[in-house]
Amino acid sequence: MQILLRCAKCTTYLPNNFTTRAYDCRLLFILNGKGKILLNDREYSLKENTIAYYPAGTRYFPQSSSDFPLEFITLNFDFDRKNENLSKILPTVSEEKFIEANAILPTTEGLPELYKQPFILENTIEYRDDFIKLSEEFTKGTPLEKQKAEAKLQYLLLCIATHPLYNTKDIFSQTINFIKNNLFTIQTNEDIARVLNYHSYYLNKIFKDRTGTSIHQYIINERLKYAANLLITTTYSINQIASLSGFENARHFSTAFQKKYKCTPSSMRKKRNTFI
C-alpha cells in the first residue's frame, strides 16, 4: 500500500439524503452521536468509536439520529498513488449517474482481505486519538503535514487489519464457535455475519481458505453428522430427526443425506453402521 489521501476532516455534515456511490475509498470514524448506514444491501448502526469502511463503488447511505447527531472523521483515499493527478475530492453521485469504469478500485495484490469488502468495526476507541491527529495534520494543508497524515493512515489501516480482534485466525475461531452454538438455527451466512460484525463474503472467504469448504456446506455436513448419530442411537422418526437436525423438511434432509453418505436415512438405520 502507498496511500493517497484526498480528504480528512471532522464534520457533522451528511451531504445527501439518498443512496450514493463513491469513486474512491471511504473511511469514517464516529466520534459522537448515533445513526445508521446502508452499505450495499445491508444496514448497520453507527455509534461512538465505530469505524465504517467502504471501497470505491459501494452503495452507501449514512443517516444521523435527530436526537444524537453524528460527529465523525471522514477520509477519502486510494490504496495506491496511480491516480495521484486526481488529488482533489471526488464527489459522490447517485446510483443512476455512477460510471463503474471510473471507480478507483483498490488493487487486490498485497491488500489485506479486510479491505476488499465494506465493513463495520465497533468499540475501536484505541484508534480514536490517531484518527483525530490524522485529521488535524491533513487540515493544516502543508505538503509535509499531508504526507504525515498519509503515513498515519497507512499505519492505521495495517494496524486494524492485523489487530488480534480482526485477524483471520480469530475470525475463523469466532465463526466456528458461533456455528457450534447455533448449529440448528442458522439460516444464512448473513446470520453469522450480522452477529460477528463482518461482511458475509469476507467470512466465507476466510472459512473456505482454512477448511476447503464453504460455511454453508460445513453447516450442512455438521447437521448430517448429528442426524446420522440420531439414526443409529434413537428411535426418532425420519421427520423428527430432520427437524432436530435443523433441516426444513424430511425431503431436503433425505436429499442432502444421500449425497453425503450414498444411502438413504432409512438404509443407514437398518444397517446400524457407524458412518461418522
PDB file of N, CA and C in Angstrom, residues 225 228-233 257 261 263 267-276:
ATOM      1  N   LYS A 225     -23.969 -35.131  10.258  1.00  0.00           N
ATOM      2  CA  LYS A 225     -23.287 -35.977  11.245  1.00  0.00           C
ATOM      3  C   LYS A 225     -24.169 -36.176  12.472  1.00  0.00           C
ATOM      4  N   ALA A 228     -27.041 -38.483  11.497  1.00  0.00           N
ATOM      5  CA  ALA A 228     -26.615 -39.875  11.373  1.00  0.00           C
ATOM      6  C   ALA A 228     -26.501 -40.535  12.739  1.00  0.00           C
ATOM      7  N   ASN A 229     -26.008 -39.794  13.706  1.00  0.00           N
ATOM      8  CA  ASN A 229     -25.908 -40.336  15.063  1.00  0.00           C
ATOM      9  C   ASN A 229     -27.287 -40.612  15.652  1.00  0.00           C
ATOM     10  N   LEU A 230     -28.245 -39.722  15.397  1.00  0.00           N
ATOM     11  CA  LEU A 230     -29.609 -39.938  15.879  1.00  0.00           C
ATOM     12  C   LEU A 230     -30.236 -41.164  15.216  1.00  0.00           C
ATOM     13  N   LEU A 231     -29.960 -41.362  13.951  1.00  0.00           N
ATOM     14  CA  LEU A 231     -30.497 -42.530  13.243  1.00  0.00           C
ATOM     15  C   LEU A 231     -30.009 -43.830  13.874  1.00  0.00           C
ATOM     16  N   ILE A 232     -28.765 -43.834  14.311  1.00  0.00           N
ATOM     17  CA  ILE A 232     -28.161 -45.047  14.852  1.00  0.00           C
ATOM     18  C   ILE A 232     -28.533 -45.275  16.309  1.00  0.00           C
ATOM     19  N   THR A 233     -28.686 -44.202  17.071  1.00  0.00           N
ATOM     20  CA  THR A 233     -28.814 -44.338  18.526  1.00  0.00           C
ATOM     21  C   THR A 233     -30.212 -44.085  19.075  1.00  0.00           C
ATOM     22  N   PHE A 257     -28.684 -36.048   2.788  1.00  0.00           N
ATOM     23  CA  PHE A 257     -28.133 -37.236   3.432  1.00  0.00           C
ATOM     24  C   PHE A 257     -27.602 -38.229   2.388  1.00  0.00           C
ATOM     25  N   TYR A 261     -23.760 -39.548   2.304  1.00  0.00           N
ATOM     26  CA  TYR A 261     -23.500 -40.911   2.779  1.00  0.00           C
ATOM     27  C   TYR A 261     -23.795 -42.005   1.751  1.00  0.00           C
ATOM     28  N   CYS A 263     -26.455 -43.311   0.793  1.00  0.00           N
ATOM     29  CA  CYS A 263     -27.565 -44.199   1.152  1.00  0.00           C
ATOM     30  C   CYS A 263     -28.657 -43.353   1.773  1.00  0.00           C
ATOM     31  N   SER A 267     -31.990 -46.573   5.156  1.00  0.00           N
ATOM     32  CA  SER A 267     -30.988 -47.616   4.947  1.00  0.00           C
ATOM     33  C   SER A 267     -29.925 -47.598   6.034  1.00  0.00           C
ATOM     34  N   MET A 268     -29.495 -46.402   6.419  1.00  0.00           N
ATOM     35  CA  MET A 268     -28.491 -46.313   7.488  1.00  0.00           C
ATOM     36  C   MET A 268     -29.048 -46.862   8.789  1.00  0.00           C
ATOM     37  N   ARG A 269     -30.282 -46.526   9.072  1.00  0.00           N
ATOM     38  CA  ARG A 269     -30.888 -47.014  10.317  1.00  0.00           C
ATOM     39  C   ARG A 269     -30.934 -48.534  10.327  1.00  0.00           C
ATOM     40  N   LYS A 270     -31.243 -49.131   9.213  1.00  0.00           N
ATOM     41  CA  LYS A 270     -31.345 -50.582   9.136  1.00  0.00           C
ATOM     42  C   LYS A 270     -29.972 -51.243   9.318  1.00  0.00           C
ATOM     43  N   LYS A 271     -28.966 -50.646   8.714  1.00  0.00           N
ATOM     44  CA  LYS A 271     -27.631 -51.243   8.791  1.00  0.00           C
ATOM     45  C   LYS A 271     -27.001 -51.055  10.179  1.00  0.00           C
ATOM     46  N   ARG A 272     -27.353 -49.945  10.861  1.00  0.00           N
ATOM     47  CA  ARG A 272     -26.793 -49.644  12.179  1.00  0.00           C
ATOM     48  C   ARG A 272     -25.262 -49.580  12.167  1.00  0.00           C
ATOM     49  N   ASN A 273     -24.699 -49.170  11.054  1.00  0.00           N
ATOM     50  CA  ASN A 273     -23.252 -48.986  10.972  1.00  0.00           C
ATOM     51  C   ASN A 273     -22.894 -47.556  11.354  1.00  0.00           C
ATOM     52  N   THR A 274     -21.691 -47.350  11.797  1.00  0.00           N
ATOM     53  CA  THR A 274     -21.237 -46.014  12.127  1.00  0.00           C
ATOM     54  C   THR A 274     -20.530 -45.407  10.927  1.00  0.00           C
ATOM     55  N   PHE A 275     -21.132 -44.340  10.405  1.00  0.00           N
ATOM     56  CA  PHE A 275     -20.583 -43.696   9.216  1.00  0.00           C
ATOM     57  C   PHE A 275     -19.930 -42.362   9.550  1.00  0.00           C
ATOM     58  N   ILE A 276     -19.842 -42.056  10.824  1.00  0.00           N
ATOM     59  CA  ILE A 276     -19.307 -40.728  11.154  1.00  0.00           C
ATOM     60  C   ILE A 276     -18.009 -40.858  11.910  1.00  0.00           C
TER      61      ILE A 276
END
